[in-house]
XYZ file of C-alpha atoms in Angstrom:
193
model
C -0.057 0.049 -0.042
C 1.572 3.318 -1.092
C 0.671 5.610 1.846
C 2.783 8.862 2.492
C 5.335 8.634 5.082
C 7.989 10.646 6.613
C 11.513 9.809 6.142
C 13.744 9.316 9.289
C 15.704 12.413 8.194
C 12.495 14.586 8.400
C 12.260 14.173 12.260
C 13.943 16.444 14.670
C 17.474 15.251 15.826
C 16.165 14.106 19.176
C 13.341 12.128 17.824
C 15.530 10.601 15.041
C 17.906 9.364 17.723
C 15.193 7.877 19.809
C 13.630 6.175 16.794
C 16.922 4.724 15.607
C 17.807 3.422 19.140
C 14.376 1.801 19.529
C 14.317 -0.308 16.447
C 15.445 -3.849 16.440
C 18.010 -5.137 14.036
C 16.148 -6.119 10.800
C 12.968 -4.318 11.762
C 11.642 -2.255 8.836
C 9.673 1.051 9.129
C 6.663 0.739 6.910
C 5.112 4.250 7.831
C 6.267 7.145 10.056
C 4.638 10.516 10.651
C 4.088 13.243 13.311
C 0.815 14.794 14.571
C -0.529 17.488 12.245
C -0.007 20.681 14.313
C -3.345 22.189 13.437
C -5.289 19.050 14.273
C -3.289 18.571 17.469
C -4.292 21.991 18.674
C -7.897 21.598 17.614
C -8.280 19.147 20.686
C -8.071 22.276 22.908
C -10.402 24.673 21.162
C -13.003 24.404 23.986
C -10.334 25.919 26.326
C -9.907 28.840 23.967
C -13.634 29.511 23.794
C -13.872 29.483 27.507
C -10.815 31.776 27.676
C -12.509 34.635 25.740
C -15.300 35.485 28.399
C -12.766 34.850 31.288
C -10.291 37.215 29.723
C -12.999 39.836 28.889
C -14.401 39.515 32.551
C -10.963 39.868 34.229
C -10.127 42.880 32.040
C -13.446 44.501 33.029
C -12.870 43.747 36.592
C -9.284 44.903 36.484
C -10.232 48.385 34.884
C -13.048 48.799 37.484
C -10.740 47.887 40.427
C -8.170 50.430 39.245
C -10.848 53.118 38.616
C -8.709 54.634 36.040
C -5.788 55.216 38.485
C -2.326 53.550 38.336
C -1.572 51.793 41.700
C 0.940 53.348 44.030
C 3.548 50.820 44.448
C 5.317 52.784 47.144
C 2.747 51.420 49.657
C 3.566 47.853 48.679
C 0.912 45.724 47.145
C -1.928 47.422 48.841
C -4.637 48.756 46.442
C -3.183 46.436 43.675
C -5.862 44.292 42.405
C -4.077 41.020 42.690
C -7.113 38.613 42.031
C -8.066 40.487 38.973
C -4.444 40.386 37.467
C -4.227 36.623 38.285
C -7.587 36.108 36.519
C -6.431 38.127 33.461
C -3.184 36.142 33.375
C -5.116 32.887 33.524
C -7.480 33.859 30.818
C -4.613 35.075 28.549
C -2.911 31.629 29.314
C -5.887 29.759 28.270
C -6.065 31.710 24.941
C -2.528 30.435 24.186
C -3.055 26.909 25.020
C -4.150 25.864 21.397
C -0.877 27.584 19.945
C 1.299 26.170 22.540
C -0.114 22.587 22.062
C 0.389 22.993 18.241
C 4.095 23.400 19.055
C 4.056 20.265 21.117
C 3.108 18.264 17.995
C 6.787 18.399 16.969
C 7.773 16.431 20.004
C 5.924 13.292 18.969
C 6.657 10.663 16.161
C 4.383 7.788 15.191
C 5.888 4.697 13.574
C 4.618 1.459 12.097
C 7.081 -1.243 11.446
C 6.674 -4.677 10.094
C 6.317 -5.785 13.698
C 4.594 -3.166 15.951
C 3.124 0.337 16.267
C 5.290 2.676 18.303
C 4.592 6.150 19.777
C 7.641 8.287 20.528
C 7.390 11.329 22.797
C 10.149 13.653 23.959
C 9.592 16.154 26.696
C 11.634 18.699 28.680
C 12.596 15.910 31.340
C 12.982 12.915 29.066
C 11.577 10.761 26.493
C 9.010 8.017 26.429
C 8.479 5.173 24.124
C 5.295 3.173 23.965
C 4.897 0.150 21.524
C 2.293 -2.408 20.769
C 2.958 -5.663 18.960
C 0.448 -6.499 16.259
C -1.132 -9.223 18.440
C -2.001 -6.607 21.045
C -3.831 -4.340 18.380
C -7.161 -6.093 18.100
C -9.472 -3.293 19.258
C -8.100 -0.029 17.666
C -10.533 2.748 17.689
C -10.683 5.085 14.802
C -11.855 8.730 15.150
C -12.207 10.495 11.791
C -12.733 14.137 11.217
C -14.317 15.788 8.084
C -10.911 16.913 6.812
C -9.515 13.165 6.892
C -7.485 13.637 9.964
C -8.136 11.830 13.068
C -6.957 9.476 15.816
C -6.125 5.852 16.123
C -6.601 5.004 19.709
C -4.793 1.716 20.793
C -5.373 2.004 24.516
C -6.603 4.323 27.426
C -4.680 4.948 30.542
C -5.749 6.825 33.634
C -4.252 10.367 34.059
C -4.473 12.156 37.334
C -5.380 15.795 37.330
C -4.642 18.455 39.828
C -7.913 17.730 41.539
C -6.662 14.112 42.013
C -9.543 12.516 39.942
C -8.570 9.867 37.452
C -9.760 10.346 33.818
C -9.002 7.856 30.942
C -6.732 9.543 28.381
C -6.435 8.208 24.755
C -3.088 6.508 23.894
C -2.163 6.129 20.359
C -1.585 8.076 16.928
C -3.300 11.317 17.760
C -3.986 13.986 15.188
C -2.670 12.427 12.146
C -3.661 13.194 8.659
C -5.186 10.553 6.342
C -6.247 8.508 9.405
C -8.346 5.968 7.282
C -5.315 5.125 5.225
C -3.086 4.448 8.176
C -5.934 2.449 9.858
C -6.080 0.268 6.617
C -2.394 -0.270 6.570
C -2.271 -1.101 10.357
C -5.191 -3.531 9.812
C -3.414 -5.196 6.833
C -0.442 -5.691 8.833
C -2.089 -6.920 11.984
C -4.108 -9.580 9.885
C -0.789 -10.661 8.337
C 0.967 -11.101 11.786
């Protein structure tokens, strides 16, 4: 099947090294790609939509609290509307989330070899490699979007939030273009294994 694939040289250096070190002798890469940055950031559009009214409210509250005056910092933080400033910064941070997440797409690589599917991720504190032998890929979930991009979910794992509640997070090839072609390729390889 002639599906478009990245070459190992197309990956950032750290990911290229990670992929090269992981592959076994004689293991052949059949397909490789990275998340589509635009589709990767799309997962967080709700955060952006919530950020707009939060930021507008915080800005309104800040202007109201200052009453058109610049705070006198000679008296310390007295009279400085700290809550409103914190709320404004939170709203602005939420508005930046989709663009920051788009940048994160460059830290992932997805590889299908003649033996397994592999997710490579590099972070500020280290790297991780998750792989699934074809025998373990019986119930792959396909999530397709109108533009042809989507996700291939291999597993779900619990992720703890700051509130200490566990939520299942999808694990697999997230935000890939031409997801149906990749799914068909994977199914073909799994059936042969």
